[in-house]
Short mmCIF file of C-alpha atoms in Angstrom, two decimals:
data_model
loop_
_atom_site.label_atom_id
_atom_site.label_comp_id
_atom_site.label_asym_id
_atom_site.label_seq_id
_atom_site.Cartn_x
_atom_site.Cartn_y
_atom_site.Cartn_z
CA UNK A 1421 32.00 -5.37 6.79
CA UNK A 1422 32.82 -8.57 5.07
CA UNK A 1423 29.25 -10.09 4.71
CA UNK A 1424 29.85 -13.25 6.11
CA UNK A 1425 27.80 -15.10 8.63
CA UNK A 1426 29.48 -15.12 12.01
CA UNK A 1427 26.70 -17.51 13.99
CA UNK A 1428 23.80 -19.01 13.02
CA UNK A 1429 21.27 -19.33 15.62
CA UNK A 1430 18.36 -22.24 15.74
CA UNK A 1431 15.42 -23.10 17.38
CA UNK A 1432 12.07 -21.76 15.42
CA UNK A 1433 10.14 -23.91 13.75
CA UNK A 1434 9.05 -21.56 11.42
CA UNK A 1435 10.12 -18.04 9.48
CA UNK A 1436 11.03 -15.06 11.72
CA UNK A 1437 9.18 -12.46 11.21
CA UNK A 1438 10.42 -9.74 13.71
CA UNK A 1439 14.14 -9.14 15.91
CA UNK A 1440 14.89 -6.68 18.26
CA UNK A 1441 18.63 -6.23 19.57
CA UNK A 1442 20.14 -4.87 23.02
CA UNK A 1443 21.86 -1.57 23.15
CA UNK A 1444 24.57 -3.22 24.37
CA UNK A 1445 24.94 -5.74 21.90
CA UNK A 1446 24.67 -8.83 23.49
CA UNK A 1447 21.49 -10.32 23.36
CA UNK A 1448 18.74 -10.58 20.51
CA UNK A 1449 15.17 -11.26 20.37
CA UNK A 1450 13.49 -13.13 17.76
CA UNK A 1451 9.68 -12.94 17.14
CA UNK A 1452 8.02 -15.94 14.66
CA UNK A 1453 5.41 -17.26 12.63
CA UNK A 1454 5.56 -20.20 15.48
CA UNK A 1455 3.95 -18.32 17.62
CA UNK A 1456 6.71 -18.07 20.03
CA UNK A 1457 9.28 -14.90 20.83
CA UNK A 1458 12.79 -16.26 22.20
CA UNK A 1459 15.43 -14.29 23.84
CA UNK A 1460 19.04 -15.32 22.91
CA UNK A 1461 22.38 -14.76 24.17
CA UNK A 1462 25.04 -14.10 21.86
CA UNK A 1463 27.65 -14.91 23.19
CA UNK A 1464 26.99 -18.61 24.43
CA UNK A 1465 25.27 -18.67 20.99
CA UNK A 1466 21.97 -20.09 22.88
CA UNK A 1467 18.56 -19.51 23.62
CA UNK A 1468 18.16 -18.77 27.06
CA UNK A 1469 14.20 -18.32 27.08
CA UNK A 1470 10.90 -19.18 25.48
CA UNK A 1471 7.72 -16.89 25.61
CA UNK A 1472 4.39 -18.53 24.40
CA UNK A 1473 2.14 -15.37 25.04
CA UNK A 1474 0.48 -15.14 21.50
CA UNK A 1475 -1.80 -17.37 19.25
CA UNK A 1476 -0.03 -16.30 15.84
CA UNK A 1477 2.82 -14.91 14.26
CA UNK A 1478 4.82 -12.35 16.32
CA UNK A 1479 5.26 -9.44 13.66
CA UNK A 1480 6.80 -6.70 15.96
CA UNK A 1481 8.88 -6.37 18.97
CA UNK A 1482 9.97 -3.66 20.74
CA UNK A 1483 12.22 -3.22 24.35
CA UNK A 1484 12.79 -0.84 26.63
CA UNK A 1485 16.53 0.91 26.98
CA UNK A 1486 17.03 -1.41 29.99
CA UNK A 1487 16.26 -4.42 27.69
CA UNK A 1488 14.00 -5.33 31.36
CA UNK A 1489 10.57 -4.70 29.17
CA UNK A 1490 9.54 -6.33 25.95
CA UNK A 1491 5.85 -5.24 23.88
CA UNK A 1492 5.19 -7.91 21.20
CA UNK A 1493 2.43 -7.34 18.53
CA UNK A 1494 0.76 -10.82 16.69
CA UNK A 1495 -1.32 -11.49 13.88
CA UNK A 1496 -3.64 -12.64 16.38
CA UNK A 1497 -4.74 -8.63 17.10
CA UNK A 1498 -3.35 -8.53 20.42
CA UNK A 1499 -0.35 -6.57 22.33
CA UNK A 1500 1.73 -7.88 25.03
CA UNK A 1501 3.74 -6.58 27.75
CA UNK A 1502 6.43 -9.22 29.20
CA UNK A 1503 8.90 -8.47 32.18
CA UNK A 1504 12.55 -10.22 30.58
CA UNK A 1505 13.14 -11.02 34.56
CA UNK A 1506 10.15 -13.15 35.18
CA UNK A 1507 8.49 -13.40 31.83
CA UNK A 1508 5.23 -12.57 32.59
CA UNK A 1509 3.11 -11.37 30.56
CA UNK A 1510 0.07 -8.74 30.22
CA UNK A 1511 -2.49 -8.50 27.13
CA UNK A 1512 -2.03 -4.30 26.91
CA UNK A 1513 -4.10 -3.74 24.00
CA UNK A 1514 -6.81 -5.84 21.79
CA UNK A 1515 -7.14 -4.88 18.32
CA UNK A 1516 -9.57 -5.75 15.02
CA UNK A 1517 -7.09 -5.89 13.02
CA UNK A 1518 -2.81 -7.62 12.84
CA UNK A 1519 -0.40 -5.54 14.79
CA UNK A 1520 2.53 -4.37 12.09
CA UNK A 1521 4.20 -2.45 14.23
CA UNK A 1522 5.44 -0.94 17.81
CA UNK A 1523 7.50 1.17 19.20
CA UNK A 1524 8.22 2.03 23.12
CA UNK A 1525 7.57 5.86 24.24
CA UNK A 1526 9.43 4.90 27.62
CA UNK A 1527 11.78 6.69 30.53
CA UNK A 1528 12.66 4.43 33.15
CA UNK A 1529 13.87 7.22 35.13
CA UNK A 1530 11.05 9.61 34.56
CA UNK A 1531 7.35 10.15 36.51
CA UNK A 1532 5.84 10.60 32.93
CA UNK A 1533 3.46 7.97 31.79
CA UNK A 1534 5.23 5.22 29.91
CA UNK A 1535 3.66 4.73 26.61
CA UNK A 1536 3.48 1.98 23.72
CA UNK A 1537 2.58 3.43 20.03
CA UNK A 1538 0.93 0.21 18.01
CA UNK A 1539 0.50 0.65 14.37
CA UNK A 1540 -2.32 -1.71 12.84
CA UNK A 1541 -2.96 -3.27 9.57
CA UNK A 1542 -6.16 -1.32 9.13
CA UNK A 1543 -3.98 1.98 8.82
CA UNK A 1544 -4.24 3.54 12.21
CA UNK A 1545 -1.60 4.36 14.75
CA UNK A 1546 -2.94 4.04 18.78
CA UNK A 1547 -0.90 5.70 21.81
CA UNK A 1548 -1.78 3.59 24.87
CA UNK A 1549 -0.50 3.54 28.53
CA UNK A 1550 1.88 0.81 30.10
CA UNK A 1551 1.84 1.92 33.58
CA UNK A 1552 -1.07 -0.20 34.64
CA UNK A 1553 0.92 -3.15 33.30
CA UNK A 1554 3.98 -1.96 34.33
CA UNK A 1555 3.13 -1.94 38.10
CA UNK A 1556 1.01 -5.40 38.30
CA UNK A 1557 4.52 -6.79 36.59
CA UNK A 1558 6.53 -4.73 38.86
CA UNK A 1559 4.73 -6.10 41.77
CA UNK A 1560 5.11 -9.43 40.58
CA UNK A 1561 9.22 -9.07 40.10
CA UNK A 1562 9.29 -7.56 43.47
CA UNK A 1563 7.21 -10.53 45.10
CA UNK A 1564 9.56 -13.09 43.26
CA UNK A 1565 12.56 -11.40 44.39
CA UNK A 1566 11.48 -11.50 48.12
CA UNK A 1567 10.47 -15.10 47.64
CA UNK A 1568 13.73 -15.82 46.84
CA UNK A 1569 11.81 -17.75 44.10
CA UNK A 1570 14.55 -18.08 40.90
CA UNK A 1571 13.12 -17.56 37.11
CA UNK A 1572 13.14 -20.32 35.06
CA UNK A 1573 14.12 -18.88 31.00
CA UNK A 1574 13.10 -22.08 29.14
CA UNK A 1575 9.48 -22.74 31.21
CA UNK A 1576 8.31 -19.05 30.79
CA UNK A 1577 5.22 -18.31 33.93
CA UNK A 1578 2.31 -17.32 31.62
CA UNK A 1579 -0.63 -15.45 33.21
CA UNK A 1580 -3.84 -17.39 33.16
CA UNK A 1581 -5.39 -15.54 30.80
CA UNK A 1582 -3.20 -15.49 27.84
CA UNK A 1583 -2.26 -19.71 28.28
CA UNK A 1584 -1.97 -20.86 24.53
CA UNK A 1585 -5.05 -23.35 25.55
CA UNK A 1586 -7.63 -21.12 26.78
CA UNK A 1587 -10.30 -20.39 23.98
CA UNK A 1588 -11.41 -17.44 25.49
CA UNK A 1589 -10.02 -14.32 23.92
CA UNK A 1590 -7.21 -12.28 26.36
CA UNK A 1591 -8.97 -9.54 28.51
CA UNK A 1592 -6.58 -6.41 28.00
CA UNK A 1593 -5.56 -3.99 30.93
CA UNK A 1594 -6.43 -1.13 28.26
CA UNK A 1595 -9.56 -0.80 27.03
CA UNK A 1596 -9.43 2.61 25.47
CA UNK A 1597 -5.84 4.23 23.68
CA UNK A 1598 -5.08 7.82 25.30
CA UNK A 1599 -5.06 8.92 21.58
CA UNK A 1600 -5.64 7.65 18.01
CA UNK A 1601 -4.73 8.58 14.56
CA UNK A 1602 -7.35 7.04 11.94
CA UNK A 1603 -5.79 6.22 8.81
CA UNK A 1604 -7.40 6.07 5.46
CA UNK A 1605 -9.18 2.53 4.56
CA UNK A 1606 -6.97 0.44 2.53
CA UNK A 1607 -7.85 -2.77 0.06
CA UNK A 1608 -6.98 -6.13 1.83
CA UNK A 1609 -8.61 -8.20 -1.28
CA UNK A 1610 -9.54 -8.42 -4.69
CA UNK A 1611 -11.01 -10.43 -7.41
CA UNK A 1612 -10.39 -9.62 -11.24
CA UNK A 1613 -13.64 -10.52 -12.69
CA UNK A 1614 -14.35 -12.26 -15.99
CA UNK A 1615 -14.30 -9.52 -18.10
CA UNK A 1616 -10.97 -8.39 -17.74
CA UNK A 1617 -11.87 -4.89 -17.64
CA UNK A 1618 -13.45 -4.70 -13.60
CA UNK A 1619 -11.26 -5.33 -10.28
CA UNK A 1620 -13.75 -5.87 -7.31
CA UNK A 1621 -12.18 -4.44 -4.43
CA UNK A 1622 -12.95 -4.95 -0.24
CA UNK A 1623 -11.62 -2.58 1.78
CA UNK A 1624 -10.29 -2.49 5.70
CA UNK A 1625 -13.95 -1.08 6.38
CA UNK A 1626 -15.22 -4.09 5.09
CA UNK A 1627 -16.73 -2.10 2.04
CA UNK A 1628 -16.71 -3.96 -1.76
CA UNK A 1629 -15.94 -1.67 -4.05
CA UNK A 1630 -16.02 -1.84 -8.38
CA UNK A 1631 -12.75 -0.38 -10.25
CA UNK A 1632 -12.48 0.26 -14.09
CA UNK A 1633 -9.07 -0.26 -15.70
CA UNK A 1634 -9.84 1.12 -18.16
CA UNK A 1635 -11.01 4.04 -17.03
CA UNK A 1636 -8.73 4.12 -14.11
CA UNK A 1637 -11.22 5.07 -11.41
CA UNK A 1638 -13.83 3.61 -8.71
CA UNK A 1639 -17.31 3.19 -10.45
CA UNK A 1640 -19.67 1.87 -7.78
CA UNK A 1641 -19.45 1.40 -4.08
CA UNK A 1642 -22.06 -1.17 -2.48
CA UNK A 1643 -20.94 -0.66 1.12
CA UNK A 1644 -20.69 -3.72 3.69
CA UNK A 1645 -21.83 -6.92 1.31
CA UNK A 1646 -20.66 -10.21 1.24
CA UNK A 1647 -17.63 -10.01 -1.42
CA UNK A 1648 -17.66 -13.78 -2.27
CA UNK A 1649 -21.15 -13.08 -3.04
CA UNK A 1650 -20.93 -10.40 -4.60
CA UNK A 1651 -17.99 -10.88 -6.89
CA UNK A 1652 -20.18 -14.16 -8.00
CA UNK A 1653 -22.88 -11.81 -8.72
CA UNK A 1654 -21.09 -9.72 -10.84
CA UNK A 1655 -19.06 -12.33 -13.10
CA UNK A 1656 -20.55 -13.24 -16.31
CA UNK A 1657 -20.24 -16.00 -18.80
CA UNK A 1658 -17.12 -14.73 -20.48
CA UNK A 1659 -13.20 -15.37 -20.65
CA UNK A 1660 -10.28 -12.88 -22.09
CA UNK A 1661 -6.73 -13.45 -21.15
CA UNK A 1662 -4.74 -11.62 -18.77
CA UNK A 1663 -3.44 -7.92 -19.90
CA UNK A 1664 -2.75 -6.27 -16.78
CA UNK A 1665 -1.65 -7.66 -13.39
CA UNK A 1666 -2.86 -6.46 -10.05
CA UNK A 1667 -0.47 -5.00 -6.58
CA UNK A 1668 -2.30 -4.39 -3.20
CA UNK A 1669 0.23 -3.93 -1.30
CA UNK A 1670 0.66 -0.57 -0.54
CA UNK A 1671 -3.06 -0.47 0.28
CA UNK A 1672 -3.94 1.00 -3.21
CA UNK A 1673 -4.78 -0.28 -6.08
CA UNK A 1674 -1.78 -0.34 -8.41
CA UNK A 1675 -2.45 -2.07 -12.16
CA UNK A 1676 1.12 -2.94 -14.03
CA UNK A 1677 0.80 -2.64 -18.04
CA UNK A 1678 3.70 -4.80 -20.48
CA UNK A 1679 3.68 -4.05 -23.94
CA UNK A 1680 1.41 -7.45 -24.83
CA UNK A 1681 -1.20 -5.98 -23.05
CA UNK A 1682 -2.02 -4.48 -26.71
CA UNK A 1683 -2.50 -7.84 -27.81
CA UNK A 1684 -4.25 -9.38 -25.12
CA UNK A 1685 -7.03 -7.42 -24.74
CA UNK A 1686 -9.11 -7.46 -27.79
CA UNK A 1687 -12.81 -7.71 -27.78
CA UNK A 1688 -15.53 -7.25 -29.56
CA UNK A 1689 -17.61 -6.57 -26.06
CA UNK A 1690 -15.97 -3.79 -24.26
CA UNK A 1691 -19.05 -2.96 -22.01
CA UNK A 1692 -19.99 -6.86 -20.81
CA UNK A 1693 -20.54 -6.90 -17.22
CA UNK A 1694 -19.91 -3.09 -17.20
CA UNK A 1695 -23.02 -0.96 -15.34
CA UNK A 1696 -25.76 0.02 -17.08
CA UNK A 1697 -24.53 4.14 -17.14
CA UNK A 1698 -21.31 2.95 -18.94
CA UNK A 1699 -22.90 0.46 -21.35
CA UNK A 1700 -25.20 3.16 -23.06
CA UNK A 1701 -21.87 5.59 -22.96
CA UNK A 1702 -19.84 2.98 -25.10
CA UNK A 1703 -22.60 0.73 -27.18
CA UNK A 1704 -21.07 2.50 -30.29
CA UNK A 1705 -17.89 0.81 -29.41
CA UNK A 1706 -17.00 -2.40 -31.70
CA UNK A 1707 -13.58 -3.83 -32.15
CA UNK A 1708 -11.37 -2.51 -29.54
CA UNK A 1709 -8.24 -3.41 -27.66
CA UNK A 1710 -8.26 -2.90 -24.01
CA UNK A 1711 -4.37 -2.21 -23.55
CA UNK A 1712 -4.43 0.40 -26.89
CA UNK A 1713 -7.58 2.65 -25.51
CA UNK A 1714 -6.59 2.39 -21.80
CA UNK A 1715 -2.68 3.31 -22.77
CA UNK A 1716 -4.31 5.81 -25.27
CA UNK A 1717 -6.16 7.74 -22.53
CA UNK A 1718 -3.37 8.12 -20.31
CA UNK A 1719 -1.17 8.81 -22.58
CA UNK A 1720 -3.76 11.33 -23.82
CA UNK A 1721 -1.92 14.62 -23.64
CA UNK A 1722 1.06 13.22 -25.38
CA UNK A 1723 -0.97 11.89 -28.61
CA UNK A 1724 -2.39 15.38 -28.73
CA UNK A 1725 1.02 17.23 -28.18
CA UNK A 1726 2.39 14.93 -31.11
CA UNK A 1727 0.13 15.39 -33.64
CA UNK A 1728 -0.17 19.30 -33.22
CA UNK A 1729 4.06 19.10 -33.84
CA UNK A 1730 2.97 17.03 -36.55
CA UNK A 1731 -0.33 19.01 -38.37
CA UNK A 1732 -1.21 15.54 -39.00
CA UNK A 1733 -3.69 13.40 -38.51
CA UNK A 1734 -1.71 9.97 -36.61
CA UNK A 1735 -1.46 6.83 -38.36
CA UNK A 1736 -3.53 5.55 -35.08
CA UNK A 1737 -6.72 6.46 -34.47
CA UNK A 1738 -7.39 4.02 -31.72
CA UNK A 1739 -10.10 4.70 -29.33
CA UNK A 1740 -9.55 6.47 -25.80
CA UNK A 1741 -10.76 5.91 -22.81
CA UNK A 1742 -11.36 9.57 -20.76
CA UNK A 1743 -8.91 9.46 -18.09
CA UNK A 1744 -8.44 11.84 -15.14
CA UNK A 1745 -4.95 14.04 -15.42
CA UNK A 1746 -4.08 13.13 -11.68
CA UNK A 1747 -3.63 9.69 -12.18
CA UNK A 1748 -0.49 9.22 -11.01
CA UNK A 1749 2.64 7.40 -13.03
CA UNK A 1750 5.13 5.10 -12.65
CA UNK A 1751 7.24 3.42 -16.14
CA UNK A 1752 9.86 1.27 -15.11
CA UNK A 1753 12.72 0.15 -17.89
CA UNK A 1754 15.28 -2.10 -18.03
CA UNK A 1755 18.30 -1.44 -20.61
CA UNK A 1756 19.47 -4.13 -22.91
CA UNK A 1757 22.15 -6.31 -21.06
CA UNK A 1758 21.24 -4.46 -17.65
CA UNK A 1759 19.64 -5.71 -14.47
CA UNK A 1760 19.35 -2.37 -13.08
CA UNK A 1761 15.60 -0.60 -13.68
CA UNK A 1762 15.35 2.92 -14.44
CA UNK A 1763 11.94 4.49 -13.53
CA UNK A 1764 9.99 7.40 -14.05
CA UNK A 1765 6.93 9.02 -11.90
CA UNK A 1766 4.61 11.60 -13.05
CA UNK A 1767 0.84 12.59 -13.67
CA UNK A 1768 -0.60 11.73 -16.55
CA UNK A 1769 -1.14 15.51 -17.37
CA UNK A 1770 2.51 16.62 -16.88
CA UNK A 1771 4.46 13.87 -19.08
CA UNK A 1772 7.61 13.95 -20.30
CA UNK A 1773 7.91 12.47 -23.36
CA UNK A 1774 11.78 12.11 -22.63
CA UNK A 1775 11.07 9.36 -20.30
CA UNK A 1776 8.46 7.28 -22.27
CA UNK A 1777 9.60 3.77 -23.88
CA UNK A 1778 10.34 3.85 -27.92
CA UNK A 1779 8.00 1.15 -28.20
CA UNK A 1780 4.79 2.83 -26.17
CA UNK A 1781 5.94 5.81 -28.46
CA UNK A 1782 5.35 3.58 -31.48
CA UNK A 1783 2.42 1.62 -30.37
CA UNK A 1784 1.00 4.65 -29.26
CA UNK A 1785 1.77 7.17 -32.73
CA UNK A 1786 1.32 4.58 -35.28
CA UNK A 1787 -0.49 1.23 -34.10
CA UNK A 1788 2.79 -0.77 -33.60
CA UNK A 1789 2.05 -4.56 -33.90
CA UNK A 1790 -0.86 -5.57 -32.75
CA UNK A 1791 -0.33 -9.40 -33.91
CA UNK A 1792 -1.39 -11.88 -32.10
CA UNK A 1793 1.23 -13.89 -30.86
CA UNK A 1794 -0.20 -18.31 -31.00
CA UNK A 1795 0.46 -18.63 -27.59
CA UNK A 1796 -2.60 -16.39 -27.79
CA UNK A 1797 -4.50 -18.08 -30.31
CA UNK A 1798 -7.32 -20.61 -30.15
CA UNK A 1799 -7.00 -24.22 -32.17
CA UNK A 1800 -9.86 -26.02 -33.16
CA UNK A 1801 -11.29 -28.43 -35.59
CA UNK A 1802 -14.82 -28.36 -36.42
CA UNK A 1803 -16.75 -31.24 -37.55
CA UNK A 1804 -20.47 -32.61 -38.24
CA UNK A 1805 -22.91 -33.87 -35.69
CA UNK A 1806 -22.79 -36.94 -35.87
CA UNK A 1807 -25.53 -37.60 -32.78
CA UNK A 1808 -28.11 -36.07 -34.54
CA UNK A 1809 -28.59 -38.03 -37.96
CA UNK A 1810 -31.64 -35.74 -39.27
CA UNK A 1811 -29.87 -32.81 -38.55
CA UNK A 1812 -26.66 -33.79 -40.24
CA UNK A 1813 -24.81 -31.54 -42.47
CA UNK A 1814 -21.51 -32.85 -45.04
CA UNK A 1815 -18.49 -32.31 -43.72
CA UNK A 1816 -16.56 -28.79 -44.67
CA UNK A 1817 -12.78 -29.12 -46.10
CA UNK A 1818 -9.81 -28.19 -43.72
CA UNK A 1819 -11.64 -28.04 -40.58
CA UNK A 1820 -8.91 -27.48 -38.54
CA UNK A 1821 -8.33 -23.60 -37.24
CA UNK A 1822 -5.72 -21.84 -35.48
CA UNK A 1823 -8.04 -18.65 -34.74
CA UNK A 1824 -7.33 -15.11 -32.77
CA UNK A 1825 -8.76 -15.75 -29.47
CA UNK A 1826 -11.75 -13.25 -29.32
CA UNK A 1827 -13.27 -14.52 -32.48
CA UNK A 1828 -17.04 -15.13 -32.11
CA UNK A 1829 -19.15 -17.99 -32.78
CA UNK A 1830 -21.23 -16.07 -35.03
CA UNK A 1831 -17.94 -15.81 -37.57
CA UNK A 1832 -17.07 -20.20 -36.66
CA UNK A 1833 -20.88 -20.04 -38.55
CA UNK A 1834 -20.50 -17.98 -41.04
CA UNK A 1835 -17.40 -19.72 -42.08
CA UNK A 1836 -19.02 -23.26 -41.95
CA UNK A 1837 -21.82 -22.04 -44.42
CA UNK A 1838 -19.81 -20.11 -46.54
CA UNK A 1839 -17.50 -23.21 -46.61
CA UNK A 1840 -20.68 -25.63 -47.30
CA UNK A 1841 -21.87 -23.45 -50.06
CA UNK A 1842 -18.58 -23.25 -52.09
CA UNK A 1843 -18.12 -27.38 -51.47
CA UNK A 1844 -21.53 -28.49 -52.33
CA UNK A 1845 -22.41 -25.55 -54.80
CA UNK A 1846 -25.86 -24.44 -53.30
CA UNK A 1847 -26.59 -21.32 -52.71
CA UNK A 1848 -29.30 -23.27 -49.74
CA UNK A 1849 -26.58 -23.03 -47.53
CA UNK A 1850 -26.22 -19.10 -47.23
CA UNK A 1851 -29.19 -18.18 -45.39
CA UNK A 1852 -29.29 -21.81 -43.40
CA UNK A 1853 -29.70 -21.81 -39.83
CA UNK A 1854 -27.31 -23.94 -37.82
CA UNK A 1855 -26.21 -24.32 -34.09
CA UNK A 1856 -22.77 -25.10 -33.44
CA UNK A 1857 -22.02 -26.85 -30.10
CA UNK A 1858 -19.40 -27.98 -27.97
CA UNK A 1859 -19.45 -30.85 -25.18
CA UNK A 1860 -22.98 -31.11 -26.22
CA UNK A 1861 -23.51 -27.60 -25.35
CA UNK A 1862 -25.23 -25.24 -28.14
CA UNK A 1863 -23.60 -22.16 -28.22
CA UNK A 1864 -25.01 -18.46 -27.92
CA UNK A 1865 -23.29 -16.92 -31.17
CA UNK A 1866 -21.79 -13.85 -29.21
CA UNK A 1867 -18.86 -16.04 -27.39
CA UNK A 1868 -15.63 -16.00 -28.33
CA UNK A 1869 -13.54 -18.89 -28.92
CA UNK A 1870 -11.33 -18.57 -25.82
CA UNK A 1871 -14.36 -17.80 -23.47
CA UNK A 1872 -15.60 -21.43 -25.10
CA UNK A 1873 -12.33 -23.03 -24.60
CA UNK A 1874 -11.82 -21.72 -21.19
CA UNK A 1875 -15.14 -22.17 -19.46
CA UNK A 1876 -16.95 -24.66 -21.59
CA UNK A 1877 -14.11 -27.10 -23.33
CA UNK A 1878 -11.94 -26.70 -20.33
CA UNK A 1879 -9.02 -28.73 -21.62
CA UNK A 1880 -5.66 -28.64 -22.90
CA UNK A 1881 -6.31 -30.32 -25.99
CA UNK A 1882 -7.54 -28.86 -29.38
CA UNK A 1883 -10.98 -28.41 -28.66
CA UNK A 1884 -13.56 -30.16 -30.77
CA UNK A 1885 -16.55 -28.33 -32.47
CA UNK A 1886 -19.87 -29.78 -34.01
CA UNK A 1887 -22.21 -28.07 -36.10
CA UNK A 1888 -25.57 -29.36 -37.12
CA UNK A 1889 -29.22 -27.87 -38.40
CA UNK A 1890 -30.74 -25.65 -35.91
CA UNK A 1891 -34.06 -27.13 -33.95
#
């Protein structure tokens, strides 16, 4: 096989999403986010018919042996049965959720029941029967055929109740499948909230649920809510950057670490927006990085295996968050001057150290480097208020900062006074009390810079401080 394209074929409007070919080779099928399925033959290079029977994109198709029956599965929930002689069509099978998949359980020849298997994007696979729509399309073939009435491929006959312009919903020939296999619920959205440490989760069962990176593990379930609402419910007044990224799309929740995730991550609030339980389990916590502990605590059997080799203490004592041993695994590497990614799968209680990364090893053992790199880093100058002339304070020297992002306000102040009382030699100065404020906004002393300069100064630009005698 050479690789090259022999034909190209056109007439969707939009990106295929499903194709199903005849045994023999000659014709194709082609299913599309158009909404339309069209039947082609290959060797006039053509399209010799149209079928309109769904309201979305077609994502499956699936024929017969005979290539005389086609089942097409949409977005739009619903399963149809079209005769390729007459192409009519029956609604088999309504769904709640996208049909993903089908495949025919069919013997022309046989007195069995001919079947349809339709997996669903909620997880569970349905067996239903086609024979009901089998004869009323049978009966139909058989009535054109004595007509003498010919089929037009290009004009497909639609039956009345699955026309493109009716509003009402298709009524199915099936109501119930013969059998059902329930799969387990899977996430279809999430939200990582402000604090960079939760991922609010809804699942195919419609339930919101509350993950903890860091701890690797659900926290809270609040059943069937509103997850716009509640996600806004849960978000609080406070900005870190990105460490982790988030992958759905297995149906689980999958987090992917890089090595600047140890950089990223550093706070001085681990617990904000946590719930209550973990917030009096951690409020001895101070400085910590995200990445570090969460790495830490998988990696927990490892640090302990490695310093019992030792019999020494590690040059890192980071904290670690408790992680179950079952968490499952996956480090992915790419060798220098290679596009080709070696990976690795375990449990986080059966590592091999073999497989681990020199530089997690490192990081890990001795603290690495932890810098933070500027793209990371907050600039700001920081100047008088000038609005309020009673509350006026002199000017400091060099009041322009590049600062590490999750510095707090309550060190901007510090600085300022310490500044004022080296500049104008009184010792006043140490125990004043002064706001600092930005876009006229006085600001709570426990935000950090970035959380100001992402969701108060909310600009590109160096962002502007004032500070000025408290009220």
């Amino acid at each position: 096989m050479s690789g090259t394209k022999v034909i190209r074929l056109k007439g969707h409007s939009d990106n295929i999403r499903s194709l199903c070919l005849s045994q023999d080779g000659t014709k194709i099928i082609s299913g599309s986010s158009d909404h339309t399925i069209k039947i082609w033959d290959i060797g006039q290079q053509s399209c010799i018919g149209t079928i309109r029977n769904h309201l979305d994109s077609v994502w499956t198709l699936s024929a017969d042996t005979n290539f005389r029956y086609l089942v097409s599965g949409s977005r739009d929930k619903t399963v149809c049965l079209t005769s390729l002689q007459t192409f009519e069509s029956n609604c088999v099978c309504v769904f709640d959720s996208q049909v993903c998949a089908s495949t025919f359980i069919f013997d022309e020849n046989s007195n069995s029941q001919q079947k349809i298997a339709i997996g669903t994007a909620d997880a569970n696979i349905s067996l239903y029967s086609l024979d009901t729509s089998l004869q009323q399309l049978k009966k139909n073939e058989k009535k054109n055929s004595n007509s003498g009435k010919s089929v037009r491929r290009s004009t497909p006959h639609l039956s009345p109740q699955l026309r493109p312009s009716s509003e009402e919903p298709p009524v199915p020939v099936e109501d119930i499948p013969l059998s059902e296999v329930k799969g387990e619920s899977c996430i279809k959205k999430f939200s990582v909230l402000n604090n960079k440490r939760c991922v609010l989760t809804e699942n195919t069962n419609g339930e919101c649920e509350l993950w903890d990176i860091c701890r690797c593990k659900k926290i809270e379930n609040f059943g069937k809510v509103s997850f716009e609402e509640k996600e806004k419910e849960l978000n609080v007044f406070y900005y870190l950057p990105s460490w982790f990224s988030i992958d759905t799309k297995t149906g689980w929740l999958m987090v992917h670490f890089e090595r600047q995730c140890l950089s990223s991550s550093v706070t001085y609030s681990p617990s904000i927006g946590m719930p209550e339980k973990i917030k009096e389990e951690e409020k001895q916590l101070g400085k910590i990085s995200f990445g570090e502990s969460t790495l830490a605590g998988l990696f927990d059997k490892f640090l302990n295996s490695a310093k019992n080799q030792n019999e020494q203490e590690q040059e890192n004592s980071c904290y670690r968050f408790e992680i179950d041993n079952d968490v499952p695994l996956i480090i992915t590497r790419i060798p220098e001057g290679s596009i080709i990614t070696r990976t690795s799968s375990f449990k986080c209680g059966e590592i091999d150290s073999s497989k681990l990364p020199s530089w997690l090893i490192d990081d890990l053992l001795y603290g690495g480097n932890k810098n933070v790199p500027d793209d990371l880093k907050t600039q700001f100058k920081i100047v008088p208020d000038e609005k309020r002339g009673d509350k006026q304070l002199p000017p400091i020297e060099n009041g322009s900062f590049q600062s590490p992002y999750y510095l707090s306000i309550t060190k901007v102040k510090e600085h300022v006074l310490s500044n004022l009382e080296k500049r104008e030699n009184d010792s006043r100065y140490k125990n004043m009390s002064i706001d600092i404020l930005c876009n006229g906004t006085v600001l709570d002393p426990s935000l950090t810079l970035c959380t100001v300069h992402h969701l108060i100064w909310k600009s590109g630009k160096e962002m502007t401080l004032h500070y000025r005698l408290s009220d």
